[in-house]
Amino acid sequence: MTKTLLALGLAALALIGSTPALAGHGHDHDHGHKGPRKDVVALEQSKISAAQAVDYALAKVKGQAVDVDFRHKHGQSYYKVEIMNGSEETEVFVDANNGSIIDSRPDYDSKPRRPVPQTGISLKQAIAAAETKTGGRAKEAELKYKRDLPVYEVGTVNGARKYEVRVNAADGQVLSSHLDF
């Protein structure tokens, strides 16, 4: 009886001890490692900002930047910038360490977008507003519609904190800012 209770107690402790490891699954930590995710560390170490990546992409392809996303894959850090010119969408991949263009190509895979609205501010200006609000660095930004109004959604990172910021595309006013868990 004592051995059975001891075995049950040890099993319960093992289960309770593994819960914190499961609680962070898919969020701020890599599997089995303590500390920030590799993509967040790579973003902090990159020499090119999201706003600069937009500039480099627009120098390559004319149009309106509607999306920028930092990525870190296979040891390489880069930004994917989507540019709309009329109904054509082009993806431009910008090296996050030196600003060189890795590749650019038409985006045939994307679902059809609503027509790009006239905006009072650019994606780059929305990034600046979000970074000022949070004190962080932009990881991603996209022009979207919320309640039929065009807004920029900008994700920033400040240390271990991630924020989602909504910026009015007409006047650049920050509509909301909150921690993104």
Coordinates of N, CA and C in Angstrom, one line a residue:
M1 N 0.8 -1.2 0.0 CA 0.0 0.0 0.0 C 0.9 1.2 0.0
T2 N 1.9 1.3 0.8 CA 2.8 2.4 0.9 C 3.5 2.6 -0.4
K3 N 3.9 1.5 -1.1 CA 4.6 1.6 -2.4 C 3.6 2.2 -3.4
T4 N 2.4 1.8 -3.4 CA 1.4 2.3 -4.3 C 1.2 3.8 -4.2
L5 N 1.0 4.2 -2.9 CA 0.9 5.7 -2.6 C 2.1 6.5 -3.1
L6 N 3.3 5.9 -2.8 CA 4.5 6.6 -3.2 C 4.6 6.7 -4.7
A7 N 4.2 5.6 -5.4 CA 4.3 5.7 -6.9 C 3.3 6.7 -7.4
L8 N 2.1 6.7 -6.8 CA 1.1 7.7 -7.3 C 1.5 9.2 -7.0
G9 N 2.1 9.3 -5.8 CA 2.6 10.7 -5.5 C 3.7 11.1 -6.4
L10 N 4.7 10.2 -6.8 CA 5.7 10.6 -7.7 C 5.2 10.9 -9.1
A11 N 4.2 10.1 -9.5 CA 3.6 10.3 -10.8 C 2.9 11.7 -10.9
A12 N 2.2 12.0 -9.8 CA 1.5 13.3 -9.7 C 2.5 14.5 -9.8
L13 N 3.7 14.3 -9.1 CA 4.7 15.4 -9.1 C 5.3 15.5 -10.5
A14 N 5.5 14.4 -11.2 CA 6.1 14.4 -12.5 C 5.1 15.1 -13.5
L15 N 3.8 14.9 -13.3 CA 2.8 15.5 -14.2 C 2.7 17.0 -13.9
I16 N 2.7 17.4 -12.6 CA 2.7 18.8 -12.2 C 3.9 19.5 -12.7
G17 N 5.1 18.9 -12.6 CA 6.3 19.5 -13.0 C 6.4 19.7 -14.4
S18 N 5.7 19.0 -15.3 CA 5.8 19.2 -16.7 C 4.8 20.2 -17.2
T19 N 3.9 20.6 -16.4 CA 2.8 21.6 -16.9 C 3.4 22.9 -17.3
P20 N 4.4 23.6 -16.6 CA 4.9 24.8 -17.1 C 5.6 24.7 -18.5
A21 N 6.2 23.5 -18.8 CA 6.8 23.3 -20.1 C 5.8 23.3 -21.2
L22 N 4.6 22.8 -20.9 CA 3.5 22.7 -21.9 C 2.8 24.1 -22.0
A23 N 2.8 24.9 -20.9 CA 2.0 26.1 -21.0 C 2.6 27.1 -22.0
G24 N 3.9 27.1 -22.2 CA 4.4 28.1 -23.2 C 4.5 27.6 -24.6
H25 N 4.0 26.4 -24.9 CA 4.0 25.8 -26.2 C 3.5 26.7 -27.3
G26 N 4.4 27.0 -28.3 CA 4.0 27.8 -29.4 C 4.0 29.3 -29.2
H27 N 4.5 29.8 -28.1 CA 4.4 31.2 -27.8 C 5.8 31.8 -27.8
D28 N 6.3 32.1 -26.6 CA 7.5 32.9 -26.5 C 8.8 32.1 -26.5
H29 N 8.8 30.8 -26.4 CA 10.0 30.0 -26.2 C 10.0 28.9 -27.2
D30 N 11.3 28.5 -27.6 CA 11.4 27.3 -28.4 C 11.2 26.0 -27.5
H31 N 11.0 24.9 -28.2 CA 10.8 23.7 -27.4 C 12.0 23.3 -26.7
G32 N 11.9 23.2 -25.4 CA 12.9 22.7 -24.5 C 14.0 23.7 -24.3
H33 N 13.9 24.9 -24.7 CA 14.9 25.9 -24.5 C 14.4 27.1 -23.7
K34 N 15.2 27.7 -22.9 CA 14.7 28.9 -22.1 C 15.2 30.1 -22.9
G35 N 14.5 31.2 -22.8 CA 14.9 32.4 -23.5 C 13.9 32.7 -24.7
P36 N 14.2 33.8 -25.3 CA 13.3 34.3 -26.4 C 13.4 33.3 -27.6
R37 N 12.4 33.4 -28.5 CA 12.4 32.6 -29.7 C 13.5 33.1 -30.6
K38 N 13.9 32.2 -31.5 CA 15.0 32.5 -32.4 C 14.7 33.7 -33.3
D39 N 13.4 33.7 -33.8 CA 13.1 34.8 -34.7 C 13.1 36.2 -34.0
V40 N 12.7 36.2 -32.7 CA 12.8 37.5 -32.0 C 14.2 37.9 -31.8
V41 N 15.1 37.0 -31.4 CA 16.5 37.3 -31.3 C 17.1 37.8 -32.6
A42 N 16.7 37.1 -33.7 CA 17.2 37.5 -35.0 C 16.7 38.9 -35.4
L43 N 15.5 39.2 -35.0 CA 15.0 40.6 -35.3 C 15.8 41.6 -34.5
E44 N 16.0 41.3 -33.3 CA 16.8 42.3 -32.5 C 18.2 42.5 -33.0
Q45 N 18.8 41.4 -33.6 CA 20.1 41.5 -34.1 C 20.2 42.0 -35.6
S46 N 19.1 42.1 -36.3 CA 19.1 42.5 -37.7 C 19.5 44.0 -37.8
K47 N 20.2 44.3 -38.9 CA 20.7 45.7 -39.0 C 19.7 46.5 -39.8
I48 N 18.7 45.9 -40.5 CA 17.7 46.6 -41.3 C 16.4 46.6 -40.6
S49 N 15.7 47.7 -40.5 CA 14.4 47.8 -39.8 C 13.3 47.4 -40.9
A50 N 12.1 47.2 -40.4 CA 11.0 47.0 -41.3 C 10.8 48.2 -42.2
A51 N 10.9 49.4 -41.7 CA 10.7 50.6 -42.5 C 11.7 50.7 -43.6
Q52 N 13.0 50.4 -43.2 CA 14.0 50.4 -44.2 C 13.8 49.3 -45.3
A53 N 13.3 48.1 -44.9 CA 13.0 47.1 -45.8 C 12.0 47.5 -46.8
V54 N 11.0 48.3 -46.4 CA 9.9 48.8 -47.2 C 10.6 49.7 -48.3
D55 N 11.5 50.6 -47.8 CA 12.2 51.5 -48.7 C 12.9 50.8 -49.8
Y56 N 13.7 49.7 -49.4 CA 14.5 49.0 -50.4 C 13.6 48.3 -51.4
A57 N 12.4 47.7 -50.9 CA 11.5 47.0 -51.8 C 10.9 48.0 -52.7
L58 N 10.5 49.2 -52.3 CA 9.9 50.2 -53.2 C 10.8 50.7 -54.2
A59 N 12.1 50.7 -53.9 CA 13.1 51.1 -54.9 C 13.2 50.1 -56.0
K60 N 12.9 48.8 -55.7 CA 12.9 47.7 -56.7 C 11.6 47.6 -57.5
V61 N 10.5 47.8 -56.8 CA 9.2 47.6 -57.4 C 8.3 48.8 -57.1
K62 N 7.7 49.4 -58.1 CA 6.9 50.6 -57.9 C 5.5 50.2 -57.4
G63 N 4.9 50.9 -56.6 CA 3.5 50.7 -56.1 C 3.4 51.1 -54.7
Q64 N 2.4 50.5 -54.0 CA 2.1 50.8 -52.6 C 2.4 49.6 -51.7
A65 N 3.3 49.8 -50.7 CA 3.6 48.7 -49.8 C 2.4 48.4 -48.9
V66 N 1.9 47.2 -48.8 CA 0.7 46.9 -48.0 C 1.0 45.9 -46.9
D67 N 2.2 45.3 -46.9 CA 2.5 44.2 -45.9 C 4.0 44.1 -45.9
V68 N 4.5 43.9 -44.6 CA 5.9 43.6 -44.4 C 5.9 42.6 -43.2
D69 N 6.8 41.6 -43.4 CA 6.8 40.5 -42.4 C 8.3 40.1 -42.2
F70 N 8.8 40.1 -41.0 CA 10.2 39.6 -40.7 C 10.1 38.1 -40.6
R71 N 11.1 37.5 -41.2 CA 11.2 36.0 -41.1 C 12.6 35.6 -40.9
H72 N 12.8 34.5 -40.2 CA 14.1 33.9 -39.9 C 14.0 32.4 -40.2
K73 N 14.5 32.0 -41.3 CA 14.5 30.6 -41.7 C 15.8 30.1 -42.2
H74 N 16.2 28.9 -41.7 CA 17.4 28.3 -42.1 C 18.6 29.2 -41.9
G75 N 18.6 29.9 -40.8 CA 19.7 30.8 -40.4 C 19.8 32.1 -41.1
Q76 N 18.8 32.4 -42.0 CA 18.8 33.6 -42.7 C 17.6 34.5 -42.3
S77 N 17.9 35.8 -42.0 CA 16.9 36.7 -41.6 C 16.5 37.6 -42.8
Y78 N 15.2 37.8 -43.1 CA 14.8 38.6 -44.2 C 13.4 39.2 -43.9
Y79 N 13.0 40.2 -44.7 CA 11.7 40.7 -44.7 C 11.0 40.3 -46.0
K80 N 9.8 40.0 -45.9 CA 8.9 39.8 -47.1 C 8.0 41.0 -47.2
V81 N 8.2 41.8 -48.3 CA 7.4 43.0 -48.4 C 6.4 42.8 -49.6
E82 N 5.1 43.0 -49.4 CA 4.2 42.9 -50.5 C 3.8 44.3 -51.0
I83 N 3.9 44.4 -52.3 CA 3.6 45.7 -53.0 C 2.5 45.5 -54.0
M84 N 1.5 46.4 -53.9 CA 0.4 46.4 -54.8 C 0.6 47.5 -55.8
N85 N 0.4 47.2 -57.1 CA 0.4 48.2 -58.2 C -0.8 47.9 -59.1
G86 N -1.9 48.6 -58.8 CA -3.1 48.3 -59.5 C -3.6 47.0 -58.9
S87 N -3.9 46.0 -59.8 CA -4.3 44.7 -59.3 C -3.2 43.7 -59.2
E88 N -2.0 44.1 -59.5 CA -0.8 43.2 -59.4 C -0.2 43.3 -58.0
E89 N 0.1 42.1 -57.5 CA 0.8 42.1 -56.2 C 2.2 41.4 -56.4
T90 N 3.2 42.1 -55.9 CA 4.6 41.5 -56.0 C 5.2 41.3 -54.6
E91 N 5.8 40.2 -54.4 CA 6.6 39.9 -53.2 C 8.0 40.3 -53.4
V92 N 8.6 41.1 -52.5 CA 10.0 41.4 -52.5 C 10.6 40.9 -51.2
F93 N 11.7 40.2 -51.4 CA 12.4 39.6 -50.2 C 13.7 40.4 -50.0
V94 N 13.8 41.0 -48.8 CA 14.9 41.9 -48.5 C 15.7 41.3 -47.4
D95 N 17.0 41.2 -47.6 CA 18.0 40.7 -46.5 C 17.9 41.7 -45.3
A96 N 17.7 41.1 -44.2 CA 17.6 41.9 -42.9 C 18.9 42.4 -42.4
N97 N 20.0 41.9 -42.9 CA 21.3 42.3 -42.4 C 22.0 43.4 -43.3
N98 N 21.7 43.4 -44.6 CA 22.3 44.4 -45.5 C 21.4 45.1 -46.4
G99 N 20.1 44.8 -46.5 CA 19.2 45.5 -47.3 C 19.2 45.1 -48.8
S100 N 20.0 44.1 -49.1 CA 20.0 43.7 -50.5 C 18.7 42.9 -50.9
I101 N 18.3 43.0 -52.1 CA 17.1 42.3 -52.6 C 17.5 40.8 -52.9
I102 N 16.9 39.9 -52.1 CA 17.1 38.5 -52.3 C 16.4 37.9 -53.5
D103 N 15.1 38.4 -53.7 CA 14.3 37.9 -54.8 C 13.1 38.8 -54.8
S104 N 12.5 38.9 -56.0 CA 11.1 39.5 -56.2 C 10.4 38.7 -57.2
R105 N 9.1 38.6 -57.0 CA 8.3 37.8 -57.9 C 6.8 38.2 -57.7
P106 N 6.0 37.9 -58.8 CA 4.6 38.2 -58.6 C 4.0 37.2 -57.6
D107 N 3.0 37.6 -56.8 CA 2.4 36.8 -55.8 C 1.2 36.2 -56.4
Y108 N 1.3 35.0 -57.0 CA 0.2 34.3 -57.6 C -0.6 33.5 -56.5
D109 N 0.0 33.3 -55.4 CA -0.6 32.4 -54.4 C -1.6 33.1 -53.5
S110 N -1.5 34.4 -53.4 CA -2.4 35.2 -52.5 C -3.8 35.2 -52.9
K111 N -4.7 35.2 -52.0 CA -6.1 35.3 -52.3 C -6.4 36.8 -52.7
P112 N -7.4 37.0 -53.5 CA -7.6 38.3 -54.0 C -7.9 39.3 -52.9
R113 N -7.2 40.5 -53.0 CA -7.4 41.5 -52.0 C -8.5 42.5 -52.4
R114 N -9.0 43.1 -51.4 CA -9.9 44.3 -51.7 C -9.1 45.3 -52.4
P115 N -9.7 46.2 -53.2 CA -8.9 47.2 -53.8 C -8.1 48.0 -52.7
V116 N -6.9 48.4 -53.0 CA -6.1 49.1 -52.0 C -6.7 50.5 -51.9
P117 N -7.0 50.9 -50.7 CA -7.7 52.2 -50.5 C -6.7 53.3 -50.6
Q118 N -7.2 54.5 -50.8 CA -6.4 55.7 -50.7 C -6.1 55.9 -49.2
T119 N -4.9 56.0 -48.8 CA -4.5 56.2 -47.4 C -3.8 57.6 -47.3
G120 N -4.0 58.1 -46.1 CA -3.3 59.4 -45.8 C -1.9 59.2 -45.4
I121 N -1.5 58.0 -44.9 CA -0.2 57.7 -44.5 C 0.3 56.4 -45.2
S122 N 1.6 56.2 -45.2 CA 2.2 55.0 -45.8 C 2.3 53.9 -44.7
L123 N 2.7 52.7 -45.2 CA 3.0 51.6 -44.3 C 4.2 52.0 -43.4
K124 N 5.2 52.6 -44.0 CA 6.3 53.1 -43.3 C 6.0 54.1 -42.2
Q125 N 5.1 55.0 -42.4 CA 4.6 55.9 -41.4 C 3.9 55.2 -40.3
A126 N 3.1 54.2 -40.6 CA 2.3 53.5 -39.6 C 3.3 52.7 -38.7
I127 N 4.4 52.2 -39.3 CA 5.4 51.5 -38.5 C 6.0 52.4 -37.5
A128 N 6.4 53.6 -38.0 CA 7.0 54.6 -37.1 C 6.0 55.0 -36.0
A129 N 4.7 55.1 -36.2 CA 3.8 55.5 -35.2 C 3.7 54.3 -34.1
A130 N 3.7 53.1 -34.6 CA 3.6 51.9 -33.7 C 4.9 51.8 -32.9
E131 N 6.0 52.0 -33.5 CA 7.3 51.9 -32.8 C 7.4 53.0 -31.7
T132 N 6.9 54.2 -32.0 CA 7.0 55.3 -31.1 C 6.0 54.9 -29.9
K133 N 4.9 54.4 -30.2 CA 3.9 54.1 -29.1 C 4.4 53.0 -28.2
T134 N 5.1 52.0 -28.7 CA 5.4 50.8 -27.9 C 6.9 50.9 -27.4
G135 N 7.7 51.7 -28.1 CA 9.1 51.7 -27.8 C 9.8 50.4 -28.3
G136 N 9.1 49.7 -29.2 CA 9.6 48.4 -29.7 C 10.1 48.5 -31.2
R137 N 10.3 47.4 -31.8 CA 10.8 47.3 -33.1 C 9.7 46.5 -33.9
A138 N 9.3 47.0 -35.1 CA 8.3 46.4 -35.9 C 8.8 45.0 -36.4
K139 N 8.0 44.0 -36.2 CA 8.2 42.7 -36.8 C 7.4 42.4 -38.0
E140 N 6.2 43.0 -38.0 CA 5.2 42.8 -39.1 C 4.3 44.0 -39.1
A141 N 3.7 44.3 -40.3 CA 2.7 45.3 -40.5 C 1.9 45.0 -41.7
E142 N 0.6 45.3 -41.7 CA -0.2 45.0 -42.8 C -1.4 46.0 -42.9
L143 N -1.7 46.4 -44.1 CA -2.9 47.3 -44.3 C -4.1 46.3 -44.4
K144 N -5.1 46.6 -43.5 CA -6.3 45.8 -43.5 C -7.5 46.6 -43.4
Y145 N -8.7 46.0 -43.5 CA -9.9 46.7 -43.2 C -10.5 46.2 -41.9
K146 N -10.9 47.1 -41.1 CA -11.6 46.8 -39.8 C -12.8 47.7 -39.8
R147 N -14.0 47.0 -39.7 CA -15.3 47.7 -39.8 C -15.3 48.6 -41.0
D148 N -14.8 48.1 -42.2 CA -14.8 48.7 -43.4 C -14.0 50.0 -43.5
L149 N -13.1 50.2 -42.5 CA -12.2 51.3 -42.5 C -10.8 50.8 -42.7
P150 N -9.9 51.4 -43.5 CA -8.6 50.9 -43.7 C -7.7 51.3 -42.4
V151 N -7.1 50.3 -41.9 CA -6.2 50.5 -40.8 C -4.9 49.7 -41.0
Y152 N -3.8 50.1 -40.4 CA -2.6 49.3 -40.4 C -2.5 48.6 -39.1
E153 N -2.3 47.3 -39.2 CA -2.0 46.5 -38.0 C -0.5 46.2 -37.9
V154 N 0.1 46.7 -36.8 CA 1.6 46.6 -36.7 C 1.9 45.8 -35.5
G155 N 2.7 44.8 -35.6 CA 3.2 44.0 -34.5 C 4.6 44.4 -34.2
T156 N 4.9 44.8 -32.9 CA 6.2 45.2 -32.5 C 6.7 44.3 -31.4
V157 N 8.0 44.3 -31.2 CA 8.6 43.6 -30.1 C 9.5 44.5 -29.3
N158 N 9.3 44.5 -28.0 CA 10.2 45.3 -27.1 C 10.6 44.3 -26.0
G159 N 11.8 43.8 -26.2 CA 12.4 42.8 -25.3 C 11.5 41.5 -25.4
A160 N 11.0 41.1 -24.3 CA 10.1 39.9 -24.3 C 8.6 40.2 -24.6
R161 N 8.3 41.5 -24.7 CA 6.9 41.9 -24.9 C 6.6 42.1 -26.3
K162 N 5.5 41.5 -26.8 CA 5.0 41.7 -28.1 C 3.7 42.5 -28.1
Y163 N 3.6 43.5 -28.9 CA 2.4 44.4 -29.0 C 1.7 44.3 -30.3
E164 N 0.4 44.5 -30.3 CA -0.3 44.7 -31.6 C -0.9 46.1 -31.5
V165 N -0.6 46.9 -32.5 CA -1.0 48.3 -32.6 C -1.8 48.5 -33.9
R166 N -2.9 49.2 -33.7 CA -3.7 49.6 -34.9 C -3.6 51.0 -35.1
V167 N -3.3 51.4 -36.4 CA -3.0 52.8 -36.7 C -4.0 53.2 -37.8
N168 N -4.7 54.3 -37.7 CA -5.7 54.8 -38.7 C -4.9 55.1 -39.9
A169 N -5.3 54.5 -41.1 CA -4.6 54.7 -42.3 C -4.9 56.0 -42.9
A170 N -5.9 56.7 -42.5 CA -6.2 58.0 -43.0 C -5.3 59.1 -42.4
D171 N -5.1 59.1 -41.1 CA -4.4 60.2 -40.4 C -3.2 59.8 -39.5
G172 N -2.9 58.5 -39.4 CA -1.8 58.1 -38.6 C -2.0 58.0 -37.1
Q173 N -3.3 58.3 -36.7 CA -3.5 58.2 -35.2 C -3.5 56.8 -34.8
V174 N -2.9 56.5 -33.6 CA -2.9 55.2 -33.0 C -4.3 54.9 -32.4
L175 N -5.0 53.9 -32.9 CA -6.4 53.6 -32.5 C -6.4 52.7 -31.3
S176 N -5.4 51.8 -31.2 CA -5.3 50.9 -30.1 C -3.9 50.3 -30.0
S177 N -3.5 49.9 -28.8 CA -2.3 49.2 -28.6 C -2.4 48.3 -27.4
H178 N -2.1 47.1 -27.6 CA -2.1 46.1 -26.4 C -1.1 45.1 -26.5
L179 N -0.8 44.5 -25.4 CA 0.2 43.3 -25.4 C -0.5 42.2 -26.1
D180 N 0.3 41.5 -27.0 CA -0.2 40.4 -27.8 C 0.4 39.1 -27.2
F181 N -0.4 38.3 -26.6 CA 0.1 37.1 -25.9 C 0.1 35.9 -26.9

